[in-house]
Amino acid sequence: MTDINSDVRSILIKNVQLNGKETSIYIEGNTITEIGGPKLEADTVISGTGQAAIPALINTHTHAAMTLFRGYADDLELFDWLSKKIWPLEHKLTPDDVYWGTRLACLEMIKTGTTCFNDMYWHMTSAARAVEDSGIRGVISGVVFDNFDPEKGEKEFKRCVNDIKELRDNTGPRVIASFGPHAVYTVSNELLEKLTKHAQEHDMLIHIHLAETEKENLDYIEREGGRPVEKLAELGFFGANVICAHGVWLNEKDIRTLAEFDVKISHNPTSNMKLAIGSAIPYEQLTAAGLTVSLGTDGCASNNNLDMFESMKVATLLQKFHTNQQTVMPAHEVFEMATINGARSLRLDAGEVAEGKLADLLLVDLKHPSMVPNHDLISNLVYSANGSIVRTTICNGKILMLDRKVEGEEEVIEKCQEHAARLVND
Ligand SMILES: [Zn+2]
């Protein structure tokens, strides 16, 4: 197994299927430098026989450390679930809990073919350290709330800016700091304006929950006298750097406004269905308006896994079911949502296996029963497979999983069991 922190190295993947043809892929440093070239040697040579190379998946909305709450509270009414189960546990979370919870999330992602995620959670510097140590990529934001209290808003803003500075000082290029204002029902317009200004000055991404439930829109209209999208546009909040998780309860005017600012939408179908938010994302209207729609899992309390293969299937089934159309969100589109659209949303030169792109890719098992026969690889990936078909995961030119083995996985499992038990029992 290779050291994920070592710098210069090369990988040659031989006899691998790529876009329906057998070829070789050469990786130098963190980049795919040659496909089908003459090279026969490298620091590491991998046989791709019986496997296909595909871009690694990108999860554009999660709360990684919530892996610790997996299966702790399901099937409850939303407010009971949050107030009686999730919030009391979150209140007890230590930085160390978040570190190990995020390590578990990274491990699960590596094992199911995701190499980059967009995170929003507490103790962002611990989450960042976990990303750094696991070898994957993370866009990490610390969740920000002020609950409409200006004093709290001021404190939260300072804490956030300090955390971002600490994160930048202590992590490498795989970790990207962003802002995570929670939602319009927990963050005041004043704090949103302040965050927006800082994000623009520092060219940062912003990650927010938006239009997840109808109630959030109705409450906002009552409080502010207008729809959230309209008011946020007036505040100058929107831009191509803003990723909105959910975007379910949007009307035509909202969609036009979001498209005007090139806002990015992260669709979280499994969470939307589990939390019974009452509708499906208006996918056709969003794409017709030219918006980039990517895919997320949301946190493990509302999913309960981070398997993006499963989310691809659920996304397309939900659209078909909701619109009563068999043709909506075809397999190749949902695969693009989970790869290239995710890369575009997070401003990464990835999401494709092509020369010059970041070496974030997977080798998937074409002999796995769920992948046979192989009439159409993308169809199999979306409708038949799950994360267990991934044999090898490469991120930033480093092999994080080879033949389903990840270095240090036993320790992560053990530590997470301890941390989860302490949270529940203390
Ligand atoms: Zn969320």
Coordinates of C-alpha atoms and ligand atoms in Angstrom, one line a residue:
M1 CA 0.0 0.0 0.0
T2 CA 1.3 3.4 -0.9
D3 CA 1.8 6.3 1.5
I4 CA -1.0 8.8 0.8
N5 CA 1.2 11.7 1.8
S6 CA 4.2 10.9 -0.5
D7 CA 4.4 13.2 -3.4
V8 CA 6.0 12.1 -6.6
R9 CA 4.9 8.8 -8.1
S10 CA 3.4 7.2 -11.1
I11 CA 0.8 4.5 -11.7
L12 CA 0.2 2.5 -14.8
I13 CA -3.2 0.7 -15.1
K14 CA -2.9 -2.0 -17.8
N15 CA -5.6 -3.8 -19.9
V16 CA -8.5 -1.8 -18.4
Q17 CA -11.8 -1.1 -20.1
L18 CA -12.4 2.6 -20.8
N19 CA -15.4 3.8 -22.8
G20 CA -15.9 0.3 -24.2
K21 CA -12.3 -0.3 -25.3
E22 CA -9.3 -2.0 -23.7
T23 CA -6.5 0.5 -23.0
S24 CA -3.9 1.7 -20.4
I25 CA -4.0 4.7 -18.1
Y26 CA -0.9 6.4 -16.9
I27 CA -1.0 8.7 -13.9
E28 CA 1.9 10.9 -12.9
G29 CA 1.7 12.9 -9.7
N30 CA -2.0 13.8 -9.2
T31 CA -2.9 13.9 -12.9
I32 CA -4.0 11.4 -15.7
T33 CA -1.2 12.1 -18.2
E34 CA -1.7 9.5 -20.8
I35 CA -4.4 7.1 -22.1
G36 CA -3.4 4.3 -24.4
G37 CA 0.2 5.5 -24.5
P38 CA 3.3 3.3 -25.0
K39 CA 4.5 3.3 -21.3
L40 CA 5.1 -0.1 -19.9
E41 CA 6.5 0.8 -16.5
A42 CA 5.7 2.9 -13.5
D43 CA 6.3 3.0 -9.8
T44 CA 3.1 1.0 -9.4
V45 CA 1.6 -1.2 -12.1
I46 CA -2.0 -2.4 -11.7
S47 CA -3.7 -5.0 -13.8
G48 CA -7.1 -3.8 -15.0
T49 CA -8.2 -7.1 -16.4
G50 CA -11.9 -7.7 -16.0
Q51 CA -12.4 -4.1 -14.7
A52 CA -13.5 -0.8 -16.1
A53 CA -12.1 2.6 -15.3
I54 CA -14.7 5.2 -14.4
P55 CA -14.5 8.7 -12.8
A56 CA -14.7 8.7 -9.0
L57 CA -18.1 9.9 -7.7
I58 CA -18.6 13.3 -6.0
N59 CA -21.0 13.7 -3.2
T60 CA -22.1 17.4 -3.1
H61 CA -24.0 17.4 0.1
T62 CA -23.4 15.6 3.4
H63 CA -22.7 16.0 7.1
A64 CA -19.9 13.4 7.2
A65 CA -19.5 12.9 11.0
M66 CA -23.2 12.0 11.2
T67 CA -22.1 8.4 10.4
L68 CA -21.9 8.2 14.2
F69 CA -25.8 8.5 14.3
R70 CA -26.4 5.8 11.6
G71 CA -29.4 3.8 12.7
Y72 CA -29.8 5.6 16.0
A73 CA -33.2 7.2 15.3
D74 CA -35.3 6.4 12.3
D75 CA -39.0 6.5 11.4
L76 CA -39.8 9.5 13.6
E77 CA -41.8 12.6 13.0
L78 CA -39.3 15.3 11.8
F79 CA -39.4 17.7 14.7
D80 CA -39.3 14.8 17.3
W81 CA -36.4 13.2 15.4
L82 CA -34.4 16.5 15.5
S83 CA -35.3 17.8 19.0
K84 CA -35.4 14.5 20.9
K85 CA -32.7 12.5 19.1
I86 CA -30.3 14.3 16.8
W87 CA -29.8 17.7 18.5
P88 CA -29.1 16.3 22.0
L89 CA -26.4 14.0 20.6
E90 CA -24.9 16.8 18.5
H91 CA -24.7 18.9 21.6
K92 CA -22.3 16.3 23.1
L93 CA -20.1 16.0 20.0
T94 CA -16.4 16.6 20.7
P95 CA -13.8 17.5 18.1
D96 CA -12.5 13.9 18.5
D97 CA -15.9 12.5 17.8
V98 CA -16.1 14.6 14.6
Y99 CA -12.7 13.4 13.6
W100 CA -13.5 9.7 13.9
G101 CA -17.0 10.1 12.5
T102 CA -15.6 11.8 9.4
R103 CA -12.9 9.1 9.1
L104 CA -15.7 6.5 9.0
A105 CA -17.5 8.6 6.4
C106 CA -14.3 8.8 4.3
L107 CA -13.7 5.1 4.7
E108 CA -17.2 4.3 3.5
M109 CA -16.8 6.7 0.6
I110 CA -13.5 5.2 -0.5
K111 CA -15.1 1.7 -0.3
T112 CA -18.1 2.9 -2.4
G113 CA -16.2 4.9 -5.0
T114 CA -16.6 8.5 -3.8
T115 CA -13.4 10.6 -3.6
C116 CA -14.7 14.1 -3.0
F117 CA -17.5 15.4 -0.8
N118 CA -19.0 18.7 0.1
D119 CA -19.4 18.8 3.9
M120 CA -21.2 21.0 6.4
Y121 CA -20.8 20.2 10.1
W122 CA -19.5 21.1 13.5
H123 CA -15.8 21.2 14.3
M124 CA -14.7 21.8 10.7
T125 CA -11.0 21.6 11.5
S126 CA -11.4 18.1 12.9
A127 CA -13.4 17.1 9.8
A128 CA -10.6 18.6 7.6
R129 CA -7.9 16.6 9.5
A130 CA -9.9 13.4 8.9
V131 CA -10.0 14.2 5.1
E132 CA -6.3 14.9 5.1
D133 CA -5.5 11.7 6.9
S134 CA -7.9 9.5 4.8
G135 CA -6.5 10.7 1.4
I136 CA -9.7 11.9 -0.2
R137 CA -10.9 15.4 -1.1
G138 CA -13.3 17.4 0.9
V139 CA -14.8 20.8 0.6
I140 CA -15.3 21.5 4.3
S141 CA -17.5 24.1 5.9
G142 CA -18.3 24.7 9.5
V143 CA -22.1 25.0 10.0
V144 CA -23.1 28.5 10.9
F145 CA -26.3 29.5 12.8
D146 CA -27.2 32.7 14.6
N147 CA -30.9 32.0 15.2
F148 CA -31.5 35.7 14.4
D149 CA -29.5 36.9 17.4
P150 CA -27.0 39.6 16.2
E151 CA -24.6 39.0 19.1
K152 CA -24.5 35.2 18.3
G153 CA -24.1 36.1 14.7
E154 CA -21.0 38.2 15.3
K155 CA -19.5 35.4 17.4
E156 CA -20.3 32.7 14.9
F157 CA -18.8 34.7 12.1
K158 CA -15.6 35.2 13.9
R159 CA -15.4 31.6 14.9
C160 CA -16.0 30.6 11.3
V161 CA -13.3 32.9 9.9
N162 CA -10.8 31.6 12.5
D163 CA -11.6 28.0 11.7
I164 CA -11.1 28.6 8.0
K165 CA -7.8 30.2 8.7
E166 CA -6.7 27.3 10.9
L167 CA -7.9 24.8 8.3
R168 CA -5.9 26.6 5.5
D169 CA -2.8 26.8 7.6
N170 CA -2.8 23.1 8.4
T171 CA -4.1 21.3 5.3
G172 CA -3.0 20.6 1.8
P173 CA -4.7 21.1 -1.6
R174 CA -7.2 18.2 -1.1
V175 CA -9.0 20.1 1.6
I176 CA -10.9 23.2 0.5
A177 CA -12.5 25.6 3.0
S178 CA -16.0 26.9 2.4
F179 CA -18.8 28.7 4.3
G180 CA -21.7 26.7 5.6
P181 CA -24.6 29.0 6.6
H182 CA -27.2 26.4 7.6
A183 CA -30.5 27.6 6.1
V184 CA -32.7 30.7 5.9
Y185 CA -34.7 29.5 8.9
T186 CA -31.6 29.5 11.2
V187 CA -29.4 32.3 9.7
S188 CA -30.3 36.0 9.6
N189 CA -30.1 38.0 6.4
E190 CA -27.4 40.2 8.1
L191 CA -25.1 37.2 8.8
L192 CA -25.7 35.9 5.2
E193 CA -24.7 39.3 3.8
K194 CA -21.5 39.3 5.9
L195 CA -20.6 35.7 4.9
T196 CA -21.3 36.5 1.2
K197 CA -19.0 39.5 1.3
H198 CA -16.2 37.5 2.9
A199 CA -16.7 34.6 0.5
Q200 CA -16.5 36.9 -2.5
E201 CA -13.4 38.6 -1.2
H202 CA -11.7 35.3 -0.7
D203 CA -13.2 33.5 -3.7
M204 CA -14.8 30.8 -1.6
L205 CA -17.7 28.4 -2.1
I206 CA -20.8 28.7 0.0
H207 CA -22.9 25.7 1.0
I208 CA -26.5 26.2 2.2
H209 CA -29.7 24.2 2.6
L210 CA -32.4 25.8 0.5
A211 CA -36.0 25.0 -0.3
E212 CA -35.9 21.6 1.4
T213 CA -39.4 21.8 2.8
E214 CA -42.5 23.8 2.0
K215 CA -42.8 25.0 5.6
E216 CA -39.4 26.7 5.4
N217 CA -40.6 28.8 2.4
L218 CA -44.0 29.6 4.1
D219 CA -42.3 30.6 7.4
Y220 CA -39.9 32.8 5.6
I221 CA -42.6 34.6 3.5
E222 CA -44.4 35.3 6.8
R223 CA -41.3 36.7 8.4
E224 CA -39.7 38.5 5.5
G225 CA -42.6 39.3 3.2
G226 CA -41.1 37.5 0.2
R227 CA -39.8 34.1 -1.1
P228 CA -36.3 33.1 0.1
V229 CA -34.8 33.0 -3.4
E230 CA -36.2 36.5 -4.2
K231 CA -34.8 38.0 -1.0
L232 CA -31.5 36.2 -1.1
A233 CA -31.0 37.5 -4.7
E234 CA -31.7 41.1 -3.4
L235 CA -29.1 40.6 -0.7
G236 CA -26.5 39.7 -3.3
F237 CA -26.1 36.2 -1.9
F238 CA -26.3 34.2 -5.1
G239 CA -23.4 33.5 -7.4
A240 CA -21.7 30.6 -9.2
N241 CA -19.9 29.8 -5.9
V242 CA -23.2 29.0 -4.1
I243 CA -24.2 25.3 -3.7
C244 CA -27.8 24.9 -2.6
A245 CA -28.6 21.5 -1.1
H246 CA -32.1 20.2 -1.9
G247 CA -33.8 22.9 -4.0
V248 CA -37.1 20.9 -4.0
W249 CA -39.7 23.6 -3.3
L250 CA -38.7 26.1 -6.0
N251 CA -41.2 27.8 -8.4
E252 CA -40.5 28.9 -11.9
K253 CA -39.4 32.4 -10.9
D254 CA -37.1 30.9 -8.3
I255 CA -35.5 28.7 -10.9
R256 CA -35.0 31.6 -13.4
T257 CA -33.3 33.6 -10.6
L258 CA -31.0 30.7 -9.6
A259 CA -30.1 30.1 -13.3
E260 CA -29.4 33.8 -13.8
F261 CA -26.7 33.6 -11.1
D262 CA -25.4 30.1 -12.1
V263 CA -26.2 28.8 -8.6
K264 CA -25.4 25.0 -8.2
I265 CA -28.1 22.6 -6.9
S266 CA -27.3 19.4 -5.0
H267 CA -30.1 16.9 -5.2
N268 CA -30.4 14.5 -2.2
P269 CA -33.1 12.0 -3.2
T270 CA -32.7 9.4 -0.5
S271 CA -32.8 12.0 2.3
N272 CA -35.8 13.7 0.7
M273 CA -37.7 10.5 0.6
K274 CA -36.8 9.3 4.0
L275 CA -37.7 12.7 5.6
A276 CA -40.9 12.8 3.6
I277 CA -40.4 16.3 2.4
G278 CA -43.4 16.0 0.2
S279 CA -42.2 16.5 -3.4
A280 CA -39.4 15.8 -5.8
I281 CA -36.9 18.2 -7.1
P282 CA -38.2 19.9 -10.3
Y283 CA -35.4 18.3 -12.3
E284 CA -36.6 19.0 -15.8
Q285 CA -37.3 22.6 -15.1
L286 CA -33.9 23.1 -13.4
T287 CA -32.0 21.5 -16.3
A288 CA -34.1 23.3 -18.9
A289 CA -33.1 26.6 -17.2
G290 CA -29.4 25.5 -17.6
L291 CA -28.7 24.9 -13.9
T292 CA -26.0 22.4 -12.9
V293 CA -27.6 19.7 -10.8
S294 CA -25.3 17.4 -8.9
L295 CA -26.0 14.6 -6.4
G296 CA -25.6 14.2 -2.6
T297 CA -26.4 11.7 0.0
D298 CA -27.1 14.1 2.9
G299 CA -25.9 12.9 6.4
C300 CA -26.2 9.3 7.6
A301 CA -29.0 10.2 10.0
S302 CA -31.3 10.8 7.0
N303 CA -30.0 8.3 4.4
N304 CA -28.4 6.1 6.1
N305 CA -25.4 5.4 4.0
L306 CA -23.0 7.4 1.7
D307 CA -23.2 5.0 -1.3
M308 CA -23.5 7.3 -4.3
F309 CA -24.4 4.3 -6.5
E310 CA -27.5 3.9 -4.5
S311 CA -28.3 7.6 -4.6
M312 CA -28.0 7.5 -8.5
K313 CA -30.6 4.8 -8.7
V314 CA -32.9 6.5 -6.1
A315 CA -32.6 9.8 -7.9
T316 CA -33.8 8.5 -11.2
L317 CA -36.5 6.3 -9.8
L318 CA -37.9 9.2 -7.7
Q319 CA -38.1 11.4 -10.8
K320 CA -39.8 8.7 -12.8
F321 CA -42.3 7.9 -10.1
H322 CA -43.0 11.6 -9.3
T323 CA -43.5 12.8 -12.9
N324 CA -45.1 9.5 -14.1
Q325 CA -42.6 9.5 -17.0
Q326 CA -40.3 6.6 -17.8
T327 CA -37.9 8.8 -19.8
V328 CA -37.0 11.4 -17.3
M329 CA -33.4 11.6 -15.9
P330 CA -31.9 8.8 -18.0
A331 CA -28.9 6.8 -16.7
H332 CA -26.2 8.8 -18.4
E333 CA -27.6 12.1 -17.0
V334 CA -27.7 10.8 -13.4
F335 CA -24.2 9.5 -13.9
E336 CA -23.1 12.9 -15.0
M337 CA -24.8 14.4 -11.9
A338 CA -22.7 12.2 -9.7
T339 CA -19.4 12.9 -11.6
I340 CA -18.9 15.9 -13.9
N341 CA -21.7 18.1 -12.5
G342 CA -20.3 17.5 -9.0
A343 CA -16.8 18.5 -10.2
R344 CA -18.2 21.6 -11.9
S345 CA -20.1 22.6 -8.7
L346 CA -17.0 22.2 -6.5
R347 CA -14.7 23.8 -9.1
L348 CA -12.6 20.6 -9.6
D349 CA -10.9 19.6 -12.8
A350 CA -12.2 16.1 -12.3
G351 CA -15.3 14.0 -13.0
E352 CA -13.9 12.4 -16.2
V353 CA -11.2 9.8 -17.0
A354 CA -9.3 11.9 -19.6
E355 CA -5.8 13.2 -20.1
G356 CA -5.0 16.3 -18.1
K357 CA -7.7 15.6 -15.5
L358 CA -7.1 15.0 -11.8
A359 CA -6.4 11.3 -11.2
D360 CA -9.6 10.7 -9.2
L361 CA -10.9 7.4 -10.6
L362 CA -12.2 3.9 -9.9
L363 CA -11.7 0.5 -11.2
V364 CA -15.0 -1.4 -11.1
D365 CA -15.5 -5.2 -11.2
L366 CA -17.0 -6.3 -14.5
K367 CA -17.2 -9.9 -13.2
H368 CA -19.5 -8.9 -10.3
P369 CA -22.8 -10.7 -10.8
S370 CA -24.7 -7.3 -10.8
M371 CA -22.5 -6.2 -13.7
V372 CA -23.1 -9.2 -16.0
P373 CA -24.0 -9.0 -18.9
N374 CA -22.5 -5.7 -19.9
H375 CA -24.9 -4.5 -22.6
D376 CA -24.5 -0.9 -21.2
L377 CA -22.0 0.0 -18.5
I378 CA -23.7 3.2 -17.4
S379 CA -27.0 1.4 -17.2
N380 CA -25.4 -1.3 -15.0
L381 CA -23.7 1.4 -12.8
V382 CA -26.9 3.3 -12.2
Y383 CA -29.6 0.7 -12.1
S384 CA -27.9 -2.5 -11.0
A385 CA -24.7 -1.9 -9.1
N386 CA -24.0 -0.7 -5.6
G387 CA -20.7 0.5 -4.1
S388 CA -19.4 -3.0 -3.6
I389 CA -18.5 -3.3 -7.3
V390 CA -15.6 -0.8 -6.7
R391 CA -12.3 -2.8 -6.5
T392 CA -9.8 0.1 -6.6
T393 CA -10.2 3.8 -5.6
I394 CA -7.6 6.4 -6.6
C395 CA -7.7 10.0 -5.5
N396 CA -5.2 12.7 -6.4
G397 CA -3.0 10.1 -8.0
K398 CA -2.8 7.9 -4.8
I399 CA -4.3 4.5 -4.4
L400 CA -6.6 4.6 -1.4
M401 CA -8.2 1.2 -1.9
L402 CA -6.6 -1.7 -3.8
D403 CA -8.7 -4.9 -4.3
R404 CA -11.1 -3.6 -1.6
K405 CA -8.5 -3.2 1.1
V406 CA -8.0 0.2 2.7
E407 CA -5.1 0.9 4.9
G408 CA -6.0 1.4 8.6
E409 CA -9.7 0.5 8.1
E410 CA -9.8 -1.7 11.2
E411 CA -8.8 1.1 13.5
V412 CA -11.4 3.5 12.0
I413 CA -14.2 0.9 12.6
E414 CA -13.0 0.3 16.2
K415 CA -12.7 3.9 17.1
C416 CA -16.1 4.8 15.7
Q417 CA -17.8 2.1 17.6
E418 CA -16.2 3.5 20.8
H419 CA -17.2 7.1 20.0
A420 CA -20.7 6.2 18.9
A421 CA -21.3 4.1 22.1
R422 CA -20.0 6.9 24.3
L423 CA -22.3 9.5 22.7
V424 CA -25.4 7.3 23.1
N425 CA -24.6 6.0 26.6
D426 CA -23.1 9.0 28.4
Ligands
ZN1 ZN -28.2 18.4 4.9

